[in-house]
Short mmCIF file of C-alpha atoms in Angstrom, two decimals:
data_model
loop_
_atom_site.label_atom_id
_atom_site.label_comp_id
_atom_site.label_asym_id
_atom_site.label_seq_id
_atom_site.Cartn_x
_atom_site.Cartn_y
_atom_site.Cartn_z
CA MET K 711 1.71 -25.48 -15.42
CA LYS K 712 2.77 -22.54 -13.27
CA LYS K 713 0.98 -22.36 -9.93
CA PRO K 714 -1.24 -19.30 -9.39
CA PHE K 715 0.04 -16.84 -6.79
CA ILE K 716 -2.09 -15.33 -3.99
CA SER K 717 -1.02 -12.81 -1.36
CA PHE K 718 -2.75 -11.52 1.77
CA THR K 719 -2.28 -8.19 3.56
CA SER K 720 -4.31 -7.01 6.57
CA ASP K 721 -4.49 -5.11 9.82
CA PHE K 722 -5.30 -8.35 11.65
CA GLY K 723 -2.95 -9.03 14.51
CA VAL K 724 -0.08 -11.29 13.50
CA GLN K 725 -1.37 -13.85 16.00
CA SER K 726 -4.95 -13.68 14.72
CA GLN K 727 -6.44 -16.98 13.62
CA GLY K 728 -8.10 -14.99 10.85
CA VAL K 729 -4.82 -14.98 8.94
CA GLY K 730 -4.67 -18.76 8.75
CA VAL K 731 -8.39 -19.09 8.17
CA MET K 732 -8.24 -16.86 5.06
CA GLU K 733 -5.43 -18.99 3.67
CA GLY K 734 -7.35 -22.17 4.47
CA VAL K 735 -10.46 -20.92 2.68
CA ALA K 736 -8.41 -19.99 -0.38
CA ARG K 737 -6.69 -23.40 -0.41
CA SER K 738 -10.01 -25.22 -0.14
CA ILE K 739 -11.03 -23.60 -3.43
CA CYS K 740 -7.68 -23.53 -5.23
CA PRO K 741 -5.39 -26.08 -3.57
CA ASP K 742 -2.68 -25.59 -6.19
CA ALA K 743 -2.21 -21.90 -5.36
CA HIS K 744 1.08 -20.65 -3.98
CA ILE K 745 0.08 -18.39 -1.06
CA ILE K 746 2.16 -15.87 0.87
CA HIS K 747 1.35 -13.29 3.52
CA LEU K 748 2.80 -9.96 2.46
CA MET K 749 2.11 -8.30 5.81
CA HIS K 750 -0.30 -8.53 8.72
CA GLY K 751 -0.49 -6.52 11.92
CA LEU K 752 -0.70 -3.20 10.09
CA PRO K 753 -1.93 -0.25 12.19
CA ASP K 754 -5.63 -0.65 12.94
CA PHE K 755 -7.97 0.84 10.30
CA ASP K 756 -5.01 2.66 8.68
CA ILE K 757 -5.94 2.82 5.01
CA ILE K 758 -2.95 5.03 4.17
CA THR K 759 -0.37 2.59 5.53
CA GLY K 760 -2.31 -0.31 4.04
CA ALA K 761 -2.29 1.27 0.60
CA ARG K 762 1.42 2.05 0.87
CA THR K 763 2.14 -1.56 1.88
CA LEU K 764 0.05 -2.98 -0.94
CA GLU K 765 2.06 -0.91 -3.44
CA THR K 766 4.94 -3.31 -2.87
CA VAL K 767 3.11 -6.18 -4.61
CA ASN K 768 4.85 -5.03 -7.78
CA TRP K 769 7.86 -6.92 -6.36
CA LEU K 770 5.80 -10.12 -6.18
CA PRO K 771 4.91 -12.47 -9.01
CA ILE K 772 1.84 -11.55 -11.01
CA GLY K 773 -1.05 -12.80 -8.95
CA TYR K 774 -4.17 -12.24 -6.90
CA HIS K 775 -3.63 -9.83 -4.03
CA VAL K 776 -6.08 -9.48 -1.15
CA CYS K 777 -5.97 -6.45 1.16
CA VAL K 778 -8.20 -6.31 4.23
CA ILE K 779 -7.96 -2.88 5.82
CA ASP K 780 -11.69 -2.51 6.17
CA PRO K 781 -13.09 -0.22 8.89
CA GLY K 782 -16.39 -0.15 6.97
CA VAL K 783 -16.86 -3.92 6.94
CA GLY K 784 -20.52 -4.93 6.95
CA SER K 785 -21.71 -1.47 5.90
CA LYS K 786 -22.95 -0.37 2.48
CA ARG K 787 -19.39 -0.04 1.18
CA ARG K 788 -18.77 -2.18 -1.88
CA CYS K 789 -16.38 -5.09 -2.41
CA LEU K 790 -14.09 -4.79 -5.43
CA ALA K 791 -12.03 -6.89 -7.79
CA ILE K 792 -9.61 -4.92 -9.98
CA LYS K 793 -7.74 -6.21 -13.00
CA THR K 794 -4.50 -4.31 -13.67
CA LYS K 795 -2.41 -3.83 -16.80
CA ARG K 796 0.44 -5.95 -15.44
CA GLY K 797 -2.00 -8.83 -15.15
CA ASP K 798 -2.53 -8.82 -11.38
CA TYR K 799 -5.89 -8.74 -9.63
CA LEU K 800 -6.53 -6.71 -6.47
CA ILE K 801 -9.34 -7.77 -4.16
CA GLY K 802 -10.65 -5.80 -1.20
CA PRO K 803 -13.01 -3.11 0.08
CA ALA K 804 -14.00 -0.04 -1.94
CA ASN K 805 -12.36 2.47 0.39
CA GLY K 806 -9.43 3.56 -1.78
CA VAL K 807 -6.90 1.13 -0.31
CA LEU K 808 -6.44 -0.74 -3.61
CA ILE K 809 -5.91 2.28 -5.86
CA PRO K 810 -2.21 3.11 -5.26
CA ALA K 811 -1.27 -0.51 -5.95
CA SER K 812 -3.26 -0.47 -9.17
CA ARG K 813 -1.17 2.51 -10.31
CA VAL K 814 2.19 0.83 -9.71
CA LEU K 815 0.86 -2.23 -11.53
CA GLY K 816 0.28 -0.18 -14.67
CA GLY K 817 -3.24 1.09 -14.09
CA ILE K 818 -6.73 -0.36 -14.05
CA VAL K 819 -8.03 -2.44 -16.95
CA LYS K 820 -11.36 -3.32 -15.36
CA VAL K 821 -13.01 -3.10 -11.95
CA VAL K 822 -16.14 -4.93 -10.86
CA GLU K 823 -18.30 -4.88 -7.78
CA ILE K 824 -18.33 -8.33 -6.21
CA THR K 825 -21.99 -9.33 -6.01
CA ASN K 826 -22.21 -12.91 -7.29
CA SER K 827 -22.76 -15.04 -4.18
CA GLN K 828 -21.79 -18.17 -6.14
CA TYR K 829 -18.15 -17.21 -5.51
CA MET K 830 -18.54 -16.35 -1.82
CA ARG K 831 -18.92 -18.56 1.20
CA GLU K 832 -22.50 -19.64 1.82
CA LEU K 833 -22.72 -17.95 5.22
CA ILE K 834 -21.24 -14.45 5.21
CA SER K 835 -20.27 -12.82 8.47
CA PRO K 836 -20.94 -9.06 8.54
CA ILE K 837 -17.56 -8.59 10.25
CA PHE K 838 -15.26 -10.99 8.36
CA HIS K 839 -15.43 -10.33 4.63
CA GLY K 840 -11.77 -11.30 4.37
CA ARG K 841 -12.72 -14.91 5.01
CA ASP K 842 -16.15 -15.03 3.39
CA ILE K 843 -15.73 -12.81 0.30
CA PHE K 844 -12.19 -11.64 -0.45
CA ALA K 845 -10.28 -14.90 0.09
CA PRO K 846 -12.79 -16.97 -1.92
CA ILE K 847 -12.81 -14.43 -4.75
CA ALA K 848 -9.01 -14.48 -4.98
CA ALA K 849 -9.07 -18.26 -5.10
CA TRP K 850 -11.77 -18.45 -7.76
CA LEU K 851 -9.90 -15.94 -9.91
CA ALA K 852 -6.71 -17.95 -9.40
CA LYS K 853 -8.62 -21.03 -10.50
CA GLY K 854 -9.54 -19.36 -13.77
CA THR K 855 -12.88 -17.65 -13.15
CA ALA K 856 -13.32 -14.56 -15.34
CA ILE K 857 -13.59 -11.27 -13.47
CA GLU K 858 -16.81 -10.54 -15.39
CA GLU K 859 -18.47 -13.44 -13.56
CA LEU K 860 -18.08 -11.74 -10.19
CA GLY K 861 -20.43 -8.82 -10.69
CA PRO K 862 -21.15 -5.65 -12.66
CA GLU K 863 -18.38 -3.46 -14.03
CA ILE K 864 -17.85 -0.12 -12.28
CA ASN K 865 -16.98 3.13 -14.00
CA LEU K 866 -13.59 4.34 -12.78
CA LYS K 867 -15.13 7.71 -11.94
CA GLU K 868 -17.27 5.98 -9.30
CA LEU K 869 -14.28 4.70 -7.32
CA ILE K 870 -13.45 6.21 -3.96
CA PRO K 871 -10.17 8.11 -4.42
CA PRO K 872 -6.92 6.78 -2.97
CA PRO K 873 -6.04 7.74 0.61
CA TYR K 874 -3.10 9.76 -0.73
CA ASP K 875 -2.22 11.44 -4.01
CA GLU K 876 1.25 11.79 -5.42
CA ALA K 877 3.44 14.60 -4.08
CA ILE K 878 3.49 17.90 -5.98
CA LEU K 879 6.65 19.58 -7.28
CA SER K 880 6.53 23.36 -7.58
CA GLY K 881 9.76 25.14 -8.38
CA LYS K 882 12.33 24.15 -5.77
CA GLU K 883 9.95 22.49 -3.31
CA ILE K 884 7.84 19.38 -3.04
CA THR K 885 4.62 19.22 -1.05
CA ALA K 886 4.25 15.70 0.31
CA ARG K 887 2.60 13.55 2.96
CA VAL K 888 3.77 10.83 5.31
CA ILE K 889 2.39 7.52 4.04
CA SER K 890 4.02 5.05 6.43
CA ILE K 891 6.25 4.82 9.49
CA ASN K 892 8.42 1.77 10.09
CA LYS K 893 9.59 0.08 13.29
CA PHE K 894 12.87 2.00 13.22
CA GLY K 895 11.05 5.33 13.44
CA SER K 896 11.81 6.27 9.85
CA PHE K 897 9.01 7.52 7.62
CA HIS K 898 8.16 7.26 3.94
CA LEU K 899 6.74 10.03 1.79
CA ASN K 900 4.44 9.97 -1.22
CA ILE K 901 7.37 11.28 -3.28
CA LEU K 902 8.28 8.96 -6.12
CA SER K 903 12.00 8.66 -6.77
CA SER K 904 11.35 9.85 -10.32
CA LEU K 905 9.72 13.04 -9.01
CA TRP K 906 12.61 13.58 -6.60
CA ASP K 907 15.03 13.47 -9.52
CA LYS K 908 13.19 16.42 -11.06
CA LEU K 909 14.07 18.52 -8.00
CA GLY K 910 17.66 18.42 -9.21
CA MET K 911 19.20 17.26 -5.94
CA GLN K 912 22.73 15.88 -5.97
CA LEU K 913 24.04 13.46 -3.38
CA ASN K 914 25.31 15.15 -0.20
CA GLU K 915 23.31 18.31 -0.87
CA VAL K 916 21.10 19.65 1.92
CA VAL K 917 17.34 20.10 1.95
CA GLU K 918 15.01 21.74 4.44
CA LEU K 919 12.03 19.79 5.76
CA ALA K 920 9.10 21.86 6.94
CA LEU K 921 7.43 19.55 9.46
CA PRO K 922 4.10 20.38 11.14
CA ASN K 923 5.82 22.01 14.14
CA GLU K 924 9.41 22.71 13.11
CA LYS K 925 11.90 22.99 10.29
CA ILE K 926 15.04 20.89 10.04
CA ARG K 927 17.87 20.49 7.56
CA LEU K 928 19.23 17.15 6.44
CA MET K 929 21.42 15.66 3.75
CA PHE K 930 20.34 13.70 0.67
CA VAL K 931 22.41 10.49 0.69
CA LYS K 932 22.43 6.91 -0.61
CA THR K 933 22.31 5.11 2.73
CA PHE K 934 22.25 5.57 6.50
CA SER K 935 26.01 5.40 7.05
CA ASP K 936 26.64 8.32 4.71
CA VAL K 937 25.94 10.60 7.69
CA ILE K 938 27.31 10.32 11.21
CA VAL K 939 25.41 8.40 13.89
CA ASN K 940 22.31 10.26 15.13
CA ASP K 941 22.24 12.64 12.14
CA PRO K 942 19.07 12.85 10.02
CA LEU K 943 19.00 12.03 6.31
CA ILE K 944 16.74 11.68 3.30
CA MET K 945 17.27 8.94 0.73
CA LYS K 946 15.55 6.87 -1.91
CA ASP K 947 13.90 3.92 -0.21
CA ASP K 948 13.91 0.36 -1.51
CA TYR K 949 10.44 0.56 -3.10
CA GLY K 950 10.63 3.64 -5.31
CA ARG K 951 9.75 6.43 -2.87
CA MET K 952 11.62 8.74 -0.49
CA GLU K 953 12.46 7.93 3.13
CA VAL K 954 13.52 10.16 6.03
CA ALA K 955 15.52 8.58 8.84
CA ILE K 956 18.20 9.04 11.47
CA ASN K 957 21.36 6.96 11.23
CA GLN K 958 21.00 4.41 14.04
CA GLY K 959 18.31 6.55 15.60
CA HIS K 960 14.53 6.94 15.78
CA PHE K 961 13.37 10.00 13.83
CA ILE K 962 9.75 9.95 15.01
CA SER K 963 10.79 9.94 18.68
CA LYS K 964 12.79 13.13 18.17
CA HIS K 965 10.41 14.80 15.72
CA PRO K 966 6.86 13.51 16.37
CA LEU K 967 4.88 12.89 13.20
CA GLY K 968 1.92 10.82 12.12
CA VAL K 969 0.77 9.09 8.95
CA GLY K 970 -0.99 11.64 6.77
CA ASP K 971 0.98 14.64 8.04
CA LYS K 972 1.96 17.25 5.46
CA ILE K 973 5.67 17.80 4.79
CA ILE K 974 7.29 20.39 2.53
CA VAL K 975 10.75 19.59 1.18
CA ARG K 976 12.75 22.60 -0.03
CA LYS K 977 15.99 22.56 -1.95
CA ILE K 978 18.57 24.80 -0.29
CA GLU K 979 20.15 27.08 -2.84
CA LYS K 980 23.90 27.49 -2.59
#
């Protein structure tokens, strides 16, 4: 029988014992599970970057994916388990962080509020739901528990919206937002590659980026080395969205931006 697959993503520090503890709790319930850590050490409380990161679970095996970016932990915010059309389950707080991933996994089949304490740890810390609720729930689901056993179903209209919507194409421009910044100082936009194609850009054509405090022009290319060193570029990233970078440089250092900032991309007419 194929082993069930569980992944963990969080803003815990990469050296936090909480990372290992969550895995240990899951293994104590479902010892046969194959567990990986997609990413930890995400920016503190950053639901946008967390949601963008969780989108990449569509590259993982079908499984049970926990995301703990949870600034409202211990409050009245709800805990969710979402079943998606691809067959994955997403487990985490009801703050919108799970919604973008549910979209790339085909959409939501069912979502429940986690209320059944039978599937939680006996003692629940008000500040560590990753250990006491989310990890156990993922493990019980991986072990074969039906999602209906976890709590009442929630109407999709009741869900908190995602921290970012998809970019909007209007004529020859796309209105977008920054949804993550990587260690190289490049940033990713909420522009799907499929939407970009509708802009009608050809490789090596130039676009204008209207940043919060300036406008710059850069070339649409396949990869970094298609422009000279220290030149900016825009390209399709490796996860289905658009990325802006500098070849062997740090874009954000030269053009300060933050996650959530609005960007307008305009096609330059010849």
